[in-house]
Coordinates of C-alpha atoms and ligand atoms in Angstrom, one line a residue:
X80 CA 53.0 8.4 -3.2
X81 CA 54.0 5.8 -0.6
X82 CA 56.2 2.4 -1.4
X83 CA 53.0 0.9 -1.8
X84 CA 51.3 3.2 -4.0
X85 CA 48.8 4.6 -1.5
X86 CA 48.3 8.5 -1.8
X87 CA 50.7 10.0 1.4
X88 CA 48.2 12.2 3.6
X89 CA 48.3 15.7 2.6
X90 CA 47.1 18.2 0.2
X91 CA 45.1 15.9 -2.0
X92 CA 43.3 14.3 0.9
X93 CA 42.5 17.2 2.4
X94 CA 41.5 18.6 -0.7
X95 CA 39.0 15.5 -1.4
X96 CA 38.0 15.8 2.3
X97 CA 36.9 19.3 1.7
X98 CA 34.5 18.7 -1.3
X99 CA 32.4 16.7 0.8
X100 CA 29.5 19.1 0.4
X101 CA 27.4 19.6 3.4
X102 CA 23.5 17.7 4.1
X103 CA 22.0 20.7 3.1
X104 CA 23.8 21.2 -0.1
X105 CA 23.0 17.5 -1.1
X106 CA 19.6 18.5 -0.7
X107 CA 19.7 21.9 -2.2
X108 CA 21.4 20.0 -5.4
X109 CA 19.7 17.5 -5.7
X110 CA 17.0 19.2 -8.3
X111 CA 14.1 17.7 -6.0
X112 CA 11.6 19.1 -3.7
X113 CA 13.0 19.6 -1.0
X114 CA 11.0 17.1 1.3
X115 CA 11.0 14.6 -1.0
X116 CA 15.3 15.1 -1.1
X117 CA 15.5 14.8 2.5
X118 CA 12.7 11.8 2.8
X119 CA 15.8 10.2 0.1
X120 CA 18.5 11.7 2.2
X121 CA 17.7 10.3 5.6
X122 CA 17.0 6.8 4.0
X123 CA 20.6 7.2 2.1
X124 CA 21.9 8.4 5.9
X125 CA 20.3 5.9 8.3
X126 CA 19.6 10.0 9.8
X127 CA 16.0 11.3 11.2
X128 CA 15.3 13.7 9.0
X129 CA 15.2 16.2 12.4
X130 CA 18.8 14.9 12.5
X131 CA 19.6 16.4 8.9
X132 CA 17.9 19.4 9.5
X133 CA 19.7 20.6 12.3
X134 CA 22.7 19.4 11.2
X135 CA 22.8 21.0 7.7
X136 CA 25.4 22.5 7.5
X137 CA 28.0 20.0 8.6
X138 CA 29.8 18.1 6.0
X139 CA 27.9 14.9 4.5
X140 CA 28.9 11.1 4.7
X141 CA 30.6 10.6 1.9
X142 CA 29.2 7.1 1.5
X143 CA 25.7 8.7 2.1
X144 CA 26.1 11.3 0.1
X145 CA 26.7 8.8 -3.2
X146 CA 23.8 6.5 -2.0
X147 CA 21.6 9.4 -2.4
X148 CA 22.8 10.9 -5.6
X149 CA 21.8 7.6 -6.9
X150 CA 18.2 7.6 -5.5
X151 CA 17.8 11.3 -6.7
X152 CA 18.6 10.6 -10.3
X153 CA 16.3 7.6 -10.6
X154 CA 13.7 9.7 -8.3
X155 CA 14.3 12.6 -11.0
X156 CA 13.6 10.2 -14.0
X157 CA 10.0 9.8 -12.0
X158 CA 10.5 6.2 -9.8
X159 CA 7.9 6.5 -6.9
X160 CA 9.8 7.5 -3.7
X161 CA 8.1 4.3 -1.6
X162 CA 10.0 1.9 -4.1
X163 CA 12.9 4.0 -3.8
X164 CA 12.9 3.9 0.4
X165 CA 11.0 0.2 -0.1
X166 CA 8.8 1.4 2.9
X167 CA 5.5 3.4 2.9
X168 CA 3.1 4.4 5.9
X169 CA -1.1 3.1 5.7
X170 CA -2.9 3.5 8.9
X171 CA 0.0 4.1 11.2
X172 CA 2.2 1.5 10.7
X173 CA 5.5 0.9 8.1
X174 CA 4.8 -1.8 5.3
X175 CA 7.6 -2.3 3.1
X176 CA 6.6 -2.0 -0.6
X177 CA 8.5 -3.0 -3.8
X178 CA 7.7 -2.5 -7.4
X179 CA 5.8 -6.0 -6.9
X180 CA 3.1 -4.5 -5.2
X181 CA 1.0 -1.6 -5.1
X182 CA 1.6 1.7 -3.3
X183 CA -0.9 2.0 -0.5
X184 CA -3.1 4.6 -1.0
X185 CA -4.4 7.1 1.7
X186 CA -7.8 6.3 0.5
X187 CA -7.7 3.1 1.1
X188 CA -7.3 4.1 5.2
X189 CA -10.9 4.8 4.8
X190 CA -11.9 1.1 4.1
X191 CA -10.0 -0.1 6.3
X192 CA -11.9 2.3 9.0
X193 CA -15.7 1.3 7.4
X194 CA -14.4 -2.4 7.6
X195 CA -13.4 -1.7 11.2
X196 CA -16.3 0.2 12.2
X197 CA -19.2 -2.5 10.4
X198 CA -17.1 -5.7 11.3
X199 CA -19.3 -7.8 13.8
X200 CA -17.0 -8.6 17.1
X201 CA -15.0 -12.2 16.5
X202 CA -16.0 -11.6 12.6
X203 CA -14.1 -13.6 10.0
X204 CA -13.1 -11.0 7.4
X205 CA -11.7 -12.0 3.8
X206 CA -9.1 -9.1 2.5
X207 CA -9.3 -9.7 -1.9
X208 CA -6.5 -8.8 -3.2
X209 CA -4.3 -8.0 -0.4
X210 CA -1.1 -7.0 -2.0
X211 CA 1.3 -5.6 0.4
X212 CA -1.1 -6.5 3.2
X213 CA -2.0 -3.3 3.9
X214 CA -5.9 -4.0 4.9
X215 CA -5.8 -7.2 6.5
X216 CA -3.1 -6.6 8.6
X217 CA -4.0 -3.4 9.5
X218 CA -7.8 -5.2 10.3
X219 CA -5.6 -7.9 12.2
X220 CA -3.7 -5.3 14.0
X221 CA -6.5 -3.1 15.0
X222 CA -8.8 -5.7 16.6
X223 CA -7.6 -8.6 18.1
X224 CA -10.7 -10.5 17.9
X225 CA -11.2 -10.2 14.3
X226 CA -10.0 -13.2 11.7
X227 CA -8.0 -12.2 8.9
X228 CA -7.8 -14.3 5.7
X229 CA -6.0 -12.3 2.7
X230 CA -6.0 -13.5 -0.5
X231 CA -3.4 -12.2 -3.9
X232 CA -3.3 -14.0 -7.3
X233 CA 0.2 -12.6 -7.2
X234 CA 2.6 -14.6 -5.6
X235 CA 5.5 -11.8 -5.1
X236 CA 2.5 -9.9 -4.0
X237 CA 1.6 -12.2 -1.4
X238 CA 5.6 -12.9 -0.6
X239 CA 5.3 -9.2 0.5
X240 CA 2.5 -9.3 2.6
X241 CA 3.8 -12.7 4.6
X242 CA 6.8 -10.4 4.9
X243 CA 5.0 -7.6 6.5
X244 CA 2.5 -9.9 8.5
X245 CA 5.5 -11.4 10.1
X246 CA 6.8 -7.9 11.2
X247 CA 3.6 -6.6 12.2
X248 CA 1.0 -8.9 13.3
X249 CA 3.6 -11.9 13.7
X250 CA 1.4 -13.3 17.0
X251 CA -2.1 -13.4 14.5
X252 CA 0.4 -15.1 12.1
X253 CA 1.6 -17.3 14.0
X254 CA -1.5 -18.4 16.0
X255 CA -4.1 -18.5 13.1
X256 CA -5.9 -15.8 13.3
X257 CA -4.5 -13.9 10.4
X258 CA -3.8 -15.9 7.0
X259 CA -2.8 -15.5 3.6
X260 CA -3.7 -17.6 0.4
X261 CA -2.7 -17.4 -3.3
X262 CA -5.5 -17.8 -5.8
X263 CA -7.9 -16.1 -8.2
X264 CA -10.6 -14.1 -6.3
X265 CA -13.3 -16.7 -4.9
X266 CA -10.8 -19.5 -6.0
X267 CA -8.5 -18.4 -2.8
X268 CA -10.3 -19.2 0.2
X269 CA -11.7 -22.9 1.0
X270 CA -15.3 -23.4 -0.6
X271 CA -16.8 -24.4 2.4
X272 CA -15.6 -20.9 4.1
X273 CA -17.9 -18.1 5.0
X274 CA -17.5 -14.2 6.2
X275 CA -18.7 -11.8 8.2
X276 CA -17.7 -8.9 6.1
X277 CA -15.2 -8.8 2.3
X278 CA -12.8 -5.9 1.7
X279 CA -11.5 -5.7 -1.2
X280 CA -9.5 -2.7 -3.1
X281 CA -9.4 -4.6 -6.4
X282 CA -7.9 -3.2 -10.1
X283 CA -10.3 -0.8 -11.2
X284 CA -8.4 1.9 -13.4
X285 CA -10.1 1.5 -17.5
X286 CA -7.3 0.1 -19.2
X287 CA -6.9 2.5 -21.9
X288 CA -7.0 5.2 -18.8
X289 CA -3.8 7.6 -19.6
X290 CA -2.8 8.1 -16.4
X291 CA -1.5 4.5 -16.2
X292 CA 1.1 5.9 -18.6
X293 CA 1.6 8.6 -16.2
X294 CA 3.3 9.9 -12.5
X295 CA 3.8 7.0 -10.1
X296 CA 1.6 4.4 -12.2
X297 CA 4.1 4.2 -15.0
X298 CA 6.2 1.7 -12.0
X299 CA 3.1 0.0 -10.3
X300 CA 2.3 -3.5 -11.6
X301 CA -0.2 -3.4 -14.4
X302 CA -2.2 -6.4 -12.6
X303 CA -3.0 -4.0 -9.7
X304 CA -4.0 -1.5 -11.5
X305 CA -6.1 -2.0 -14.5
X306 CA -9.4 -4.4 -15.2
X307 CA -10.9 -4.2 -18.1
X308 CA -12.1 -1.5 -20.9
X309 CA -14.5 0.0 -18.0
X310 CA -12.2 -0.7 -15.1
X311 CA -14.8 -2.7 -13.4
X312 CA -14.0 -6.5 -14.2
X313 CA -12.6 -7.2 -11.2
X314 CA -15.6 -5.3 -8.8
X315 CA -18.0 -7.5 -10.9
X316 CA -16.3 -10.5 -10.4
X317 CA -16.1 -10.1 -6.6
X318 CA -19.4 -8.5 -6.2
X319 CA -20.8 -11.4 -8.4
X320 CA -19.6 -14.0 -5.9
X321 CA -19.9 -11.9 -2.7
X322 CA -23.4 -13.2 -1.7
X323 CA -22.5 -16.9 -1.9
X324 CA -19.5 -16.5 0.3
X325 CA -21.0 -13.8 3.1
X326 CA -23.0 -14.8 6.4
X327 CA -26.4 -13.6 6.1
X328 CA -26.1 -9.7 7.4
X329 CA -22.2 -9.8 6.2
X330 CA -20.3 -6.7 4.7
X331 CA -19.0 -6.3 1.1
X332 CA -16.8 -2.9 1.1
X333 CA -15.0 -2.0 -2.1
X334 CA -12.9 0.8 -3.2
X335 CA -13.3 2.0 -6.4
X336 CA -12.6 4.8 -8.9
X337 CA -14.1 8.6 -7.8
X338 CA -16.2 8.1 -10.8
X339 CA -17.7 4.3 -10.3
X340 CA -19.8 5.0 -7.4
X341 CA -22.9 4.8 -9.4
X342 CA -21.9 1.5 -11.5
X343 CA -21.1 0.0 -8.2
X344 CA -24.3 1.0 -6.4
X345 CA -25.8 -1.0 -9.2
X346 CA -23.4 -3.9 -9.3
X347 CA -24.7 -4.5 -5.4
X348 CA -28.1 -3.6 -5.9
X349 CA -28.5 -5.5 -9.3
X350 CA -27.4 -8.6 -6.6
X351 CA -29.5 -8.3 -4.3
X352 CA -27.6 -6.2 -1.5
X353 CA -29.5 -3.8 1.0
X354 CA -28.3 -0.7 2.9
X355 CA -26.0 0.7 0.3
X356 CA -23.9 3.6 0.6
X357 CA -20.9 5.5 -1.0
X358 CA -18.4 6.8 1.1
X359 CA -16.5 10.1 0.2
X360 CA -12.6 10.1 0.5
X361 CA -10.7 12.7 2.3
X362 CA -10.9 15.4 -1.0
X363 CA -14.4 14.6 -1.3
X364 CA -15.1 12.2 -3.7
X365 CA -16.6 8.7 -3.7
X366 CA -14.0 6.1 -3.2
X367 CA -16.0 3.5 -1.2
X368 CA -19.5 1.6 -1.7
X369 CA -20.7 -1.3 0.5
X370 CA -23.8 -3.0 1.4
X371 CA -25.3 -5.6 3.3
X372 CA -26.5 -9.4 2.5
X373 CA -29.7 -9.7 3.3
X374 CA -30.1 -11.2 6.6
Ligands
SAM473 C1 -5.2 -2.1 -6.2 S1 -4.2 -3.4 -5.6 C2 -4.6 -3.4 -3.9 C3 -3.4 -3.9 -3.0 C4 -3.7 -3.6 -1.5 N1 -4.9 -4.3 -1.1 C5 -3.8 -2.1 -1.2 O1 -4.9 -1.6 -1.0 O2 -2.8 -1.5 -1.2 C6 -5.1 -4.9 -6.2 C7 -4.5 -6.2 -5.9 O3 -5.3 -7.2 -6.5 C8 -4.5 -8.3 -6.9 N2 -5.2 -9.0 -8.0 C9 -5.4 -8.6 -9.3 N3 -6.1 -9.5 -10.0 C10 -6.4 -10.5 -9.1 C11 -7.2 -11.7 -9.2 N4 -7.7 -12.1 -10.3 N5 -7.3 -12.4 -8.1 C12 -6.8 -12.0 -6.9 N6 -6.0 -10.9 -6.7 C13 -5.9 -10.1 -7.8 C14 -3.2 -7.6 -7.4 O4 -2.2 -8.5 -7.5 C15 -3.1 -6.5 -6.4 O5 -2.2 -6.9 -5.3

């Protein structure tokens, strides 16, 4: 020991210095799979994952190396990696994500592509339900001459998407174009407003559904998950008002459950919708419906 108390450099140090195990063997340890360690690792690292790879072998940062032990144990009692790394990827862009908001969804890409692809040009497009802001900033950022309007009844949900709005369509922010409201489904946007098309990927798991007590659900928040005995509350709901609140040859796309497609066919045909079609998802099953209103 020194005067002060300090260790003197020496055998002890070099002794802690040389159980700094290496990248790979953090990874290795860690009990995970090994992408999902090194997705953890390079978050813990502030390293590109091609960084830790070819650099596996050199001892770890020891300040790294605790950050990630931590996100592998909670990773290993099943938290979803996104909330763990606060950042997951929908239609090529980074939206950070917390346990206030849903997980975007790969199939939810694919309404934001039949929105894209069906939106008229300069259309006003209304985004239920918006969470994260996955859709209608991805809307806002894919076409510049659409207008965005995305509503959440959840304030931290809608705190989220302001903050991902500001980081990726901060110019549609700022000039108008895209907006965010809080409010109950048709409560949210002004009564006198109208669309050219409605997304919405609303709550649509049954409530008594067991996988909500299951995998990545188990963190999400229950009010973006489940509606209802049936799971379809919400989709009535929206599709109930839909017609009031679309232009006359305006869009009404939903997401919904791979086994809804029927009941939601129904919903829009039972209010008076034409042209309406179910759209498969990238394994094949029906994820999206939408129809028309009635010129
Ligand atoms: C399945 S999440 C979809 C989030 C996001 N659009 C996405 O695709 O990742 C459903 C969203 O609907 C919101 N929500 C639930 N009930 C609502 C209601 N009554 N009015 C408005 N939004 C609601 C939830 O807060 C949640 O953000």
């Amino acid at each position: 020991m020194t005067a002060g108390g300090a260790p003197a450099m020496g055998a002890a140090a070099v002794t802690a210095q040389a159980a700094v195990p290496t990248w790979e063997r953090l990874v290795l340890a860690s009990g995970l799979p090994r992408l999902e360690a090194r997705v953890l690792l390079a978050h813990a690292s502030g390293r590109r994952r091609e960084w830790l790879l070819a650099h596996g072998d050199e001892p770890a940062d020891a300040r790294a190396a605790a950050a990630f032990t931590g996100l592998a144990q909670r990773r290993r009692h099943g938290e979803p990696i996104a909330y763990l790394t606060g950042v997951r990827e929908f239609f090529g862009r980074d939206f950070e994500v917390s346990p206030a908001v849903l997980i975007p969804r790969p199939e939810t890409e694919l309404l934001v592509q039949a929105t894209l692809e069906r939106a008229p040009r300069d259309a006003h497009v209304l985004d239920l339900g918006t969470g994260s802001g996955t859709i209608a900033i991805s809307l806002a950022c894919e076409r510049s001459d659409l207008r965005v309007l995305g509503t959440d009844a959840a304030p931290q949900a809608l705190a989220m998407a302001g903050r991902n709005a500001r980081r990726l369509a901060g110019d549609a922010l700022e000039s108008g174009r895209m907006r965010l409201r809080a409010g109950h489904w048709w409560q949210a946007p002004e009564t006198h407003e109208r669309f050219d098309a409605v997304v919405s990927n609303p709550p649509y798991v049954p409530t008594g559904d067991p996988h909500l007590a299951q995998g990545d659900l188990r963190f999400e928040p229950p009010q973006a998950l489940a509606a209802d005995a049936d799971g379809l509350a919400a989709l009535r709901e929206i599709v109930a008002g839909a017609g009031a609140r679309l232009q006359p040859g305006g869009w009404l796309l939903l997401e919904h459950g791979h086994d809804q497609g029927a009941a939601v066919c129904t919903l829009l045909a039972d209010a008076g919708f034409a042209a309406i079609l179910t759209l498969a998802d990238a394994a094949g099953l029906p994820r999206v419906t939408l129809g028309r209103r009635p010129e």
